[in-house]
Structure formats: C-alpha cells, structure tokens
XYZ file of C-alpha atoms in Angstrom:
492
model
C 0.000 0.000 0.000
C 1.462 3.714 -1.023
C 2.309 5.847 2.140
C 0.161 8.757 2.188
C 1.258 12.329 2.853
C -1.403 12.396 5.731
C 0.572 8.998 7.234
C 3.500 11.547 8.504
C 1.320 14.443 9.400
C 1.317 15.011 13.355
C 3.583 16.136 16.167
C 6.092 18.396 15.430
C 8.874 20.062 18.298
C 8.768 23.168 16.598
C 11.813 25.591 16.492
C 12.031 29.156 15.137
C 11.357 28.049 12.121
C 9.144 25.126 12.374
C 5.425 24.655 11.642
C 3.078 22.340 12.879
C 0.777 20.634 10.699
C -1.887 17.817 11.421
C -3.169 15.642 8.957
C -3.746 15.152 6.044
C -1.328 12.305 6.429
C -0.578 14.107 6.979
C -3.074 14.038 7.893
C 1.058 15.343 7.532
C 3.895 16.359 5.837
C 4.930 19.889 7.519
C 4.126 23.555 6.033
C 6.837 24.432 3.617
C 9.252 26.775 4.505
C 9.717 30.496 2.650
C 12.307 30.396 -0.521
C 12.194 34.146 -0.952
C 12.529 36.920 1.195
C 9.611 38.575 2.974
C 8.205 41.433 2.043
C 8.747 43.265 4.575
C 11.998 43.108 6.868
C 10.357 42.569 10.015
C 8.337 39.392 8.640
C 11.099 36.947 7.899
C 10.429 34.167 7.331
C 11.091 30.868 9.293
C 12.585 27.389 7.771
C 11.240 23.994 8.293
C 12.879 21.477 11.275
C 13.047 17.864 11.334
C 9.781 16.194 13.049
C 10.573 15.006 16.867
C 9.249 11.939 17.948
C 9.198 12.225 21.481
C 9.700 15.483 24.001
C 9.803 18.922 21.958
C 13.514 20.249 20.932
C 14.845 23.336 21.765
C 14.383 26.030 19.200
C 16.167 26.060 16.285
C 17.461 29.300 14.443
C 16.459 29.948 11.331
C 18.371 30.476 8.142
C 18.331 32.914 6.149
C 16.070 33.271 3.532
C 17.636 32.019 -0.341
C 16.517 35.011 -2.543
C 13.907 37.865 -3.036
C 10.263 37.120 -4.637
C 10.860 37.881 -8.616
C 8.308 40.768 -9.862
C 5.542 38.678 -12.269
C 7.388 38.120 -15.518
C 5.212 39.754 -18.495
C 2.121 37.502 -18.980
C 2.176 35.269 -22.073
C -1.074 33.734 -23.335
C -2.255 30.164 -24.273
C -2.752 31.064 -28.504
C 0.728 31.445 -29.552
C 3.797 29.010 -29.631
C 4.996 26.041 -27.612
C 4.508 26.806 -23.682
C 5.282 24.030 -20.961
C 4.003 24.652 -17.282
C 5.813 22.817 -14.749
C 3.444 21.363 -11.948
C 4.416 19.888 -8.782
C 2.737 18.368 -6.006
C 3.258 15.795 -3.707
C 1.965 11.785 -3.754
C -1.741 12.615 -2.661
C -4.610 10.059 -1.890
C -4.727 6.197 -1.511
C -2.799 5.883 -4.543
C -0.347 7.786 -5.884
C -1.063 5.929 -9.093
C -4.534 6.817 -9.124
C -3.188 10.667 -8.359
C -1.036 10.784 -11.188
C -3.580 9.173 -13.275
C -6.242 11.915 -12.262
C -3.947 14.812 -13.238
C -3.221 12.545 -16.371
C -6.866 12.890 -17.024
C -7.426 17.105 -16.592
C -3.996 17.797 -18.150
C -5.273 15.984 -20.859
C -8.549 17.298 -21.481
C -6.642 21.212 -20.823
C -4.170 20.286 -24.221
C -7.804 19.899 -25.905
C -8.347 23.057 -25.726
C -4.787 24.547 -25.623
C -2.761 22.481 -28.518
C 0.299 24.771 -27.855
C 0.619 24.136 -23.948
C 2.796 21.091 -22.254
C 1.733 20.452 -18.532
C 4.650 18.566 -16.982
C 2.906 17.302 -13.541
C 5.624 15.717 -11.138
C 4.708 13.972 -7.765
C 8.064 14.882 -5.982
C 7.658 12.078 -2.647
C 6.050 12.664 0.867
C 6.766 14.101 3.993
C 10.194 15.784 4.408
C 11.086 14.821 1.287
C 8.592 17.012 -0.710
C 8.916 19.869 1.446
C 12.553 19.831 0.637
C 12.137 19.147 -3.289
C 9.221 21.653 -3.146
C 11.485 24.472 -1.795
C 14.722 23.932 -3.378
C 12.473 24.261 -6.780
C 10.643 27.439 -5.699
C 14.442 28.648 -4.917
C 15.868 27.683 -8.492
C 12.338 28.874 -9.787
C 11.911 25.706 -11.698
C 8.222 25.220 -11.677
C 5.245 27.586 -12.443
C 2.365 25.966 -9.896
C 3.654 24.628 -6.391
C 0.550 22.238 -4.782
C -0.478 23.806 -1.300
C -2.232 23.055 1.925
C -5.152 25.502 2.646
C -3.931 28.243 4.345
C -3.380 27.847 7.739
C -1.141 30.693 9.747
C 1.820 28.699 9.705
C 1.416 28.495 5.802
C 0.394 32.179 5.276
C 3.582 32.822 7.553
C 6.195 30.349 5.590
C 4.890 31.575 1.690
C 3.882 34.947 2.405
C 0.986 34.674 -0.630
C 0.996 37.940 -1.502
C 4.365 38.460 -2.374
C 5.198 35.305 -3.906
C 1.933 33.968 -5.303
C -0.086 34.731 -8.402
C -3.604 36.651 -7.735
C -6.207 34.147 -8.410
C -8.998 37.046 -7.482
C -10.673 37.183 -10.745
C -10.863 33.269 -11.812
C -14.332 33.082 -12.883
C -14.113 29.470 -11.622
C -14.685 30.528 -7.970
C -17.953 31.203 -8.031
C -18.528 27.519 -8.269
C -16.809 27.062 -4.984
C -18.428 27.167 -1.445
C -17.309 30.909 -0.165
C -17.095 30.045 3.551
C -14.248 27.197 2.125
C -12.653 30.311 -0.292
C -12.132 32.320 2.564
C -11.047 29.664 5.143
C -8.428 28.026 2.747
C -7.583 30.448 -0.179
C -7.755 33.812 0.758
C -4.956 36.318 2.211
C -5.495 40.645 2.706
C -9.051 40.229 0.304
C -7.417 38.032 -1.991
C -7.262 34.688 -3.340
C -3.943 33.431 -3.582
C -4.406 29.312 -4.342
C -7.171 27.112 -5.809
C -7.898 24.996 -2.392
C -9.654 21.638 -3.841
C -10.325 19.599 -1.271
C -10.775 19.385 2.568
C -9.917 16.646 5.048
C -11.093 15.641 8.030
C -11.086 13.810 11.602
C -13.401 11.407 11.873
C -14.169 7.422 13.891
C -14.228 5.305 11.443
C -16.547 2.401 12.421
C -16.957 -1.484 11.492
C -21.083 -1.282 10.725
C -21.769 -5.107 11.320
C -20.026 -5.216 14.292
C -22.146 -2.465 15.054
C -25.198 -4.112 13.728
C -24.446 -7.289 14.920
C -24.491 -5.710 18.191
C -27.557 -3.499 17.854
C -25.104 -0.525 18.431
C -26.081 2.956 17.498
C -23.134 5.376 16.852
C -22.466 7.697 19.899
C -23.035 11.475 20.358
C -21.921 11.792 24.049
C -19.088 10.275 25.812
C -20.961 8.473 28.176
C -22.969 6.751 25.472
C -19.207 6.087 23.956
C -18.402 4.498 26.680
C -21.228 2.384 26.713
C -20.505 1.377 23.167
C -17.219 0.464 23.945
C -18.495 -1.119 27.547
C -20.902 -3.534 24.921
C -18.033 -4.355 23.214
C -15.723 -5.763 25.982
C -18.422 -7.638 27.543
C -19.021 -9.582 23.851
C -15.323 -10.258 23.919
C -14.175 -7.299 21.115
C -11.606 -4.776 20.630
C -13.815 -1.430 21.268
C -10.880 0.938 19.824
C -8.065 0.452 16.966
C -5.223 2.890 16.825
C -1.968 2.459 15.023
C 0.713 5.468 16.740
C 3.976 4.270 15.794
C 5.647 7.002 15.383
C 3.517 8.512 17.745
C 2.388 11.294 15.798
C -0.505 9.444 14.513
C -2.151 10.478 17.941
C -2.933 13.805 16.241
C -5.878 12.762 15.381
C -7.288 11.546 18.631
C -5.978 14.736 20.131
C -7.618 16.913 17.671
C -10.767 14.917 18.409
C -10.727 15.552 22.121
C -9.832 19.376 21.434
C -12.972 20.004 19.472
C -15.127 18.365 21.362
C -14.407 19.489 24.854
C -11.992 22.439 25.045
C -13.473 24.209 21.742
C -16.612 23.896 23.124
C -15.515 25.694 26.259
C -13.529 28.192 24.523
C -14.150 28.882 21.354
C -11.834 31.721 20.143
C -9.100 29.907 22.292
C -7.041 29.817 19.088
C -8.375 33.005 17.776
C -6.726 34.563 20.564
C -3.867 33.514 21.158
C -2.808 34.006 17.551
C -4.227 37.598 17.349
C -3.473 38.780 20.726
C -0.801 36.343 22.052
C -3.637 35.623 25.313
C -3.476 31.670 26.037
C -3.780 29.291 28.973
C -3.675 25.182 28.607
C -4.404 24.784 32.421
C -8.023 25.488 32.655
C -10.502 23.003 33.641
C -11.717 22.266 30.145
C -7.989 21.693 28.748
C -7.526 19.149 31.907
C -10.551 17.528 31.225
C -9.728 17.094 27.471
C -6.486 15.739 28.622
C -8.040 13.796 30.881
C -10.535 11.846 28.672
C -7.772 11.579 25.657
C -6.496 9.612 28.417
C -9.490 8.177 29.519
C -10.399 6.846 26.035
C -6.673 5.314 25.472
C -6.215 3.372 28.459
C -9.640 1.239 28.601
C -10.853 0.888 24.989
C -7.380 1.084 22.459
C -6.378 -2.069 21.520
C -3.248 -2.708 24.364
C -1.024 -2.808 21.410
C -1.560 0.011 20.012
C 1.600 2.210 20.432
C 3.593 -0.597 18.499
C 1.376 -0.853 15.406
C 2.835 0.969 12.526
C 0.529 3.644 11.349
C 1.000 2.631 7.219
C -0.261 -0.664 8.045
C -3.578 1.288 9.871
C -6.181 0.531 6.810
C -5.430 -3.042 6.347
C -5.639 -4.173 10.173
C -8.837 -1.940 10.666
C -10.086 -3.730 7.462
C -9.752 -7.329 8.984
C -12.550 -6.686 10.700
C -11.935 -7.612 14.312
C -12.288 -4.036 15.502
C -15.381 -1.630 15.792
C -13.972 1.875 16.160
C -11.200 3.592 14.582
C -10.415 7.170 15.126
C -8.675 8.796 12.270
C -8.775 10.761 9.312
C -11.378 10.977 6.604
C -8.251 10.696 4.161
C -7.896 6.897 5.523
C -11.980 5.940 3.850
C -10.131 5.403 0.656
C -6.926 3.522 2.011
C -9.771 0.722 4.078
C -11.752 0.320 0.847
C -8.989 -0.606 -0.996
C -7.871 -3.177 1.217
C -11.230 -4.755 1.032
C -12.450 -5.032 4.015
C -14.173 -8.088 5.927
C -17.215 -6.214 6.901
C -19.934 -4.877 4.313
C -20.374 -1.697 6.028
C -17.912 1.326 6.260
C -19.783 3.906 8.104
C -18.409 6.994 10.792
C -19.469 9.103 13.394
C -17.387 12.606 15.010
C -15.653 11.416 18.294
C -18.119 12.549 20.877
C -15.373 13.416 23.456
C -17.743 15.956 25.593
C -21.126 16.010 26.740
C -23.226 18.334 24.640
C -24.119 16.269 21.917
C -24.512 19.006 19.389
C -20.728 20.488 20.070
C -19.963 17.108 19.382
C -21.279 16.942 15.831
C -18.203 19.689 14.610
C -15.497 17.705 12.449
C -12.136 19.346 12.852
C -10.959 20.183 9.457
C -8.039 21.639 7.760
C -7.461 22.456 3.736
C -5.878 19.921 2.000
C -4.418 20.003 -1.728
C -4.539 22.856 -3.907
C -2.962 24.894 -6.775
C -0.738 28.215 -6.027
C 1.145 29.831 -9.295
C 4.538 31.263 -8.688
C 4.790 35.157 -9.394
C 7.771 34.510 -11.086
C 6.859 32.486 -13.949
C 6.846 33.380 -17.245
C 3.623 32.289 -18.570
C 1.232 33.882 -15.310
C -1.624 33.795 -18.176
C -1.653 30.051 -18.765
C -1.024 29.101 -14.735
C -4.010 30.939 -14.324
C -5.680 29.859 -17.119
C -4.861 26.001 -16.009
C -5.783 26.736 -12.817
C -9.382 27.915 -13.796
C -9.845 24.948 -15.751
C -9.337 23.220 -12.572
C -12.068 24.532 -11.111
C -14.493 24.487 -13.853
C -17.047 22.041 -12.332
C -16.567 18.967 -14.543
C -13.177 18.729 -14.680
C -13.038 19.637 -10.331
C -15.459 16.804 -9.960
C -13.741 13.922 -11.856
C -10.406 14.959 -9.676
C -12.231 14.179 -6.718
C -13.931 11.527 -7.394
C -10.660 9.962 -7.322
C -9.100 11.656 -4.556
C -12.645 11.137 -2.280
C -11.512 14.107 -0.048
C -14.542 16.323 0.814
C -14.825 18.815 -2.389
C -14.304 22.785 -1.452
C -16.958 22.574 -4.275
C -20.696 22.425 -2.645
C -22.497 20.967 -6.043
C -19.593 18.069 -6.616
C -21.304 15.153 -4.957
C -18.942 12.188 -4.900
C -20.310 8.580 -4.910
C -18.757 5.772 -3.617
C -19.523 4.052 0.071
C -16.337 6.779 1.619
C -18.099 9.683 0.440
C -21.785 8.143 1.691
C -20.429 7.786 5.130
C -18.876 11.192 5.137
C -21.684 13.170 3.979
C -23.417 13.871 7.424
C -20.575 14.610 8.897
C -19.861 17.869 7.133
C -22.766 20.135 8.693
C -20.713 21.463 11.032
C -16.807 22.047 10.879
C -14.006 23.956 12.361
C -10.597 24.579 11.986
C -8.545 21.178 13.364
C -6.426 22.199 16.458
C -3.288 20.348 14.528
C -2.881 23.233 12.053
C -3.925 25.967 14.693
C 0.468 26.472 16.275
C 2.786 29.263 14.859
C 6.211 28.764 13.855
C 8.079 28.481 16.769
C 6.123 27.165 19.178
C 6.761 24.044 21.083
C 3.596 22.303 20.828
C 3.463 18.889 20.860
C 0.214 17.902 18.718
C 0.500 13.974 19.638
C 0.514 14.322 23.382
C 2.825 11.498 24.082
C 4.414 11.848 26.791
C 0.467 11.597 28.175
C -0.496 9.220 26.390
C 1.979 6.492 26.068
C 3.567 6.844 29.642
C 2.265 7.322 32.648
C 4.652 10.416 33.484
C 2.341 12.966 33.996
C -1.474 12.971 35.226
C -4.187 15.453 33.511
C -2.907 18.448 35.112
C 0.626 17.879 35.383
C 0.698 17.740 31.460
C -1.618 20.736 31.525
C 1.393 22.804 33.314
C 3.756 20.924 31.041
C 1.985 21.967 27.895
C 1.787 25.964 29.259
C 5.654 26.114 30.077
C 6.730 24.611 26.924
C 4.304 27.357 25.232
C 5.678 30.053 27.561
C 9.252 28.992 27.290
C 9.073 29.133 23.358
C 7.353 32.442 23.232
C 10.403 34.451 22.252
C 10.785 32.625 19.015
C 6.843 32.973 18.000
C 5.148 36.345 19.358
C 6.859 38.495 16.711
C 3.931 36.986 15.035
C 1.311 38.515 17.309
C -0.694 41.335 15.309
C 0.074 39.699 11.979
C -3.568 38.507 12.349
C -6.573 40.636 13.083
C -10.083 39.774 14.447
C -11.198 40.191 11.305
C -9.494 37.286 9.785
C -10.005 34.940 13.215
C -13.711 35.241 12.126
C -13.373 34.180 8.624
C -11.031 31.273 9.219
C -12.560 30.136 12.597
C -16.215 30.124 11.530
C-alpha cells in the first residue's frame, strides 16, 4: 500500500522556524518553509525542522532566507507558440497511481483546448522529502504551480501569498466554490492566492456489522461512547483500533478531544492567542480534554496500540476484528482498498464531551490545492490552467478519485467513503493540529500523556503551558500579523 502524505502528518517540536501541521497524512507532511525573502523586513520568514518523535527540541534558528520574490514576468497567453508549465505536487490520496492518473486525465482534457501548452505534472515524494524538493524548486524557480495546503497561519507565515503567489482574485471558476471554504483556505489581505480543492477531516471510522451485529447505534456523548465500547468488551471485542507508531498518529485523537471538549468551552481559544498572544492550557476544560484523551486510550485502544505501525492502519482496521477507529477521513479510501471483511464502512465525530450538538463539529483543515509562482513566465496560462481546474466537470472527476470532501458544494462524490462522510460535514471547524505558529513548542501527539504514565491530567496541563511560555520568544513576533477580522473568517 502507497504511504500517504497524511501517514507523517502530526507532532512536530517546533523551532524558530518550524510549523506544525496535522493531517492530512498528513493528515502530515509539515508547512513548507519560505524560498524568498519577505516582504517586509520585520516578517522573515522561518525554515522547516526535522519532526521530533518524542519530548519537543529546543528552538532552532532559522536560516536565512535564499533570494527575493521575482516581480511577475510579463504575462504570455495560451494562442501562440509552444509553452510548458511545470506542476508539482506531492503523492496525494490512496494511490499515488490513481493521483497521477487523475492529473493525467485534466492535463489531458486542458491540451484539448490549448494544442500549444505542455503540462509537466511531477509527484516529488512525501513528507520531508517534498517539502525539501518543493522548496529547493521554488528557490531555483523551476516550476510555475507549487501544490499547497489551505492556508493555515503557519502556511500564510512560511509563503507569504501575496508576495510570492499569483492573484487568483478574478478566476471566474470561484464562483462555483463554497465561499465560507474560499475564505477559510484560499484567501490572504481580500485576496485569493491558491485554488484549495479539497478538505480533510477527523473522523471514527466504524466497522457497521459489528455495530449491527451488536444493535449498536453510533455515539453522540461520551458516556454513550463508553457504553458502546463497555458492549463491546463484555461480547469479547476490541472497542478501539489505533496504530501510533511514530507517535504522531495520535494527532488525530488529540484533535478529536480538542474540538469536542476544550473548543466547546472556549471557542476563540485559538483566535486569541494568535491575534493577541492571550493563552492558557491549564483550565478546567484543557484538563478535562487531557483527561478523557487519556481516559479513552487506556480502557478501549487495543493494548497494542503504540507498536502498530501507522501505514499498516487501513489493512488491520479492514480485517474486521475491531469496531472503532479514530482517524482521518483521508484513511476511507486507504480501508476500501484493502477490502475489508465487513460490508459496512460507516463513521461518526468522536463525541469526546457532553453536549451532543458540540460534538457533531469535524475538525478540518485544507488539503491540496494549486498556487502559481509570481515569477513564472507564462502567469496567463497558470491561471488559465488553474481555472480549468475549477471548472465544475473537470473539479469533480479529480475528486472523485481523490474522495476528499470537495471545497466545491455541487460536486457530490459517490462511492460508500463519500456516503459515510456526507453527514458529517454540517458542522466544521478549523482542526487544532494546524492551529500552532512557527516556533512554538507544541506537541500535537501528546505522548508523553499518552503512552507513559509520566504525567497525570494536570501535570501535562502545566507541562503543555511552560513549553508554550518557554518558546514564546521565538513565535510572538507573530502577534498582530492577524486581526479579528481574519479569526472570524477562518474560525467560523
């Protein structure tokens, strides 16, 4: 089986220059680090550090930024002589075959219509290695559209958009997009700055005849999840599956337990402590969300679950002999294609808290997407290409093989990983795995909780709040670069 990008996303010790990132595979490869100089002076920009697997590092100090955004080159247009865009991306979906075959498909159909124009599309690896490829090639500026995350800070921070991306404002292809997803994942200062195609999410993934056989219903409070997993035991199962080796799978069962119980407590936690720099992981609802992450691990996961490597996730869950598996919506794809045991594939959100409708909000973050380089020499055709994208037809048959949720309200996927998604996308916010500036220690898996017994609830809660406080030199110069005004658009 081909290792996902959102198989590496998760826990990150982040230094001066690092950025945290959640899932997609991840949910994660990290945010790319800036090739060009900022803008402006005091906005430099920070560079990518190696993934930790265990207790956050001690800062690390950035390097320098490798040269200065180039101004947009004069635009060239489709109609004339030969023209070859260079596209890169990294291996996206449950089958980088599948990817390549997708973008096979649009590039295709674009050369149609455009005789004169060559779309080279490279897939350029996973994790580290395609934030490395992807930056050394925006630094020899070697390719005209770079694939992107939606924006999160850390990724608005790293690329500063509107100095070294191509205005996308007036693609007449946006207007088939869902606006609330246009803001949240594309836009920068009033501007679009990246074609955002697809969302992902975090989700429990759930064995429907075990269910069924069982006369189960999914859960919408934690004590009825408990029950559910109680009912389980008692007929001999395994309530919970989990694969966290490396350990920064647990993302996604920390992002769960964020959403649904400190969120709902505070929910412009993150919207202030980016704006304003005001934060504090010791309050009773972050204990009790550490508390029940806990809670949730030590009774219900299967007992072997820190040694299970997280690649081999989809094809264990698919055996069958579990009922629960909380993870990302990226992974429907990766347990249909190891043909599962079990007829039904169905999910629920990981009811964490106790107000059953808080606990219907998926966390979410912007996956793939197009950004053209100012730099290039044919800005015309990158955006013309990238409008294609988005032209409805040609959006929906790239999703239908990707199966990520579509940043495109009218593209209704089929298949039984989009039919178990569907009601699960009423209600959505911002997952806390893509929430960290550069430079803060943050440690997005929670390990040293959750695979020791080191620290109790509120022990880690002090933990997390010194680690914050300690790294704050290397992250509040980044305080003010967001207003309210943008906290409401990207947290609603």
């Amino acid at each position: 089986m081909n290792l996902s990008r959102r198989r590496l996303l998760g826990t990150f010790a982040l230094g001066a220059g690092a950025v945290l990132l959640a899932a997609c595979g991840q949910s994660s490869t990290p945010s790319p680090a800036a090739t060009s100089a900022p803008a402006k002076p005091a906005e430099s920009k920070p560079a990518e550090s190696k993934p930790a697997e265990a207790k956050p590092a001690a800062p690390a100090a950035a390097p320098a930024a490798t040269t200065a955004p180039a101004a947009a080159a004069p635009a060239t247009t489709g109609g004339g002589g030969p023209v070859t865009i260079s596209v890169i991306a990294w291996n996206s979906g449950s089958s980088a075959e599948a990817f390549k075959n997708a973008m096979a498909g649009i590039n295709d159909k674009y050369k149609a219509t455009k005789p004169n124009v060559t779309i080279t599309f490279e897939p350029l690896g996973q994790g580290p290695t395609w934030t490395n490829a992807q930056m050394a090639r925006i630094a020899a500026q070697t390719t005209d559209v770079t694939a992107t995350y939606g924006f999160a800070p850390a990724d608005i921070i790293n690329f500063q958009p509107d100095s070294q991306f191509i205005d996308l404002t007036d693609l007449d292809s946006l207007k088939n997009f869902d606006q609330t997803n246009v803001k949240r994942f594309m836009s920068w200062k009033g501007k679009v700055w990246q074609m955002t195609l697809a969302y992902v999410g975090q989700i429990v993934w759930t064995n429907g005849d075990m269910f069924d056989k069982y006369s189960l219903k999914h859960p919408t409070t934690y004590a009825e999840w408990q029950q559910v997993c109680d009912t389980l035991k008692s007929k001999g199962e395994t309530p919970v599956f989990y694969a966290a080796k490396p350990q920064t799978g647990l993302s996604r069962l920390t992002s769960l337990s964020e959403m649904s119980i400190g969120r709902s407590k505070h929910p412009n936690f993150w919207g202030d402590m980016i704006v304003s720099g005001k934060y504090d992981f010791t309050t009773p609802e972050w204990v009790e969300t550490f508390k029940r992450a806990k809670e949730i691990v030590t009774k219900n996961f299967d007992p072997s679950f820190s040694g299970i490597d997280y690649p081999s996730g989809a094809g264990l869950f698919a055996t069958g002999k579990f009922g629960m598996w909380p993870e990302g919506s990226y992974s429907g794809g990766d347990i249909v294609a190891a043909k599962p045991t079990f007829q039904k594939l169905d999910a629920f959100t990981a009811p964490f808290g106790d107000d059953a409708a808080w606990n219907a909000t998926q966390p979410v973050y912007g996956d793939i997407g197009w950004a053209g380089l100012r730099y290039s020499k044919n800005v015309d055709v990158v955006k013309d290409w990238i409008n294609f994208f988005g032209q409805k037809d040609n959006f929906k048959s790239f999703m239908q093989v990707l199966q990520y949720y579509p940043t495109q309200t009218d593209a209704q996927l089929t298949g039984p990983v989009p039919t178990a998604e569907a009601p699960l996308l009423k209600k959505t916010a911002v997952a806390m795995s893509r929430l960290a500036l550069p430079g803060m220690t943050f440690d997005t898996s929670w390990g040293e909780l959750l695979l020791s017994d080191q620290y109790t609830p509120e022990s880690y809660a002090a933990y997390v709040q010194k680690n914050i406080d300690d790294s704050k030199p290397q992250w509040q110069k980044y305080i003010g670069m967001f207003d309210a005004d943008w906290a409401k658009l990207y947290f609603s």
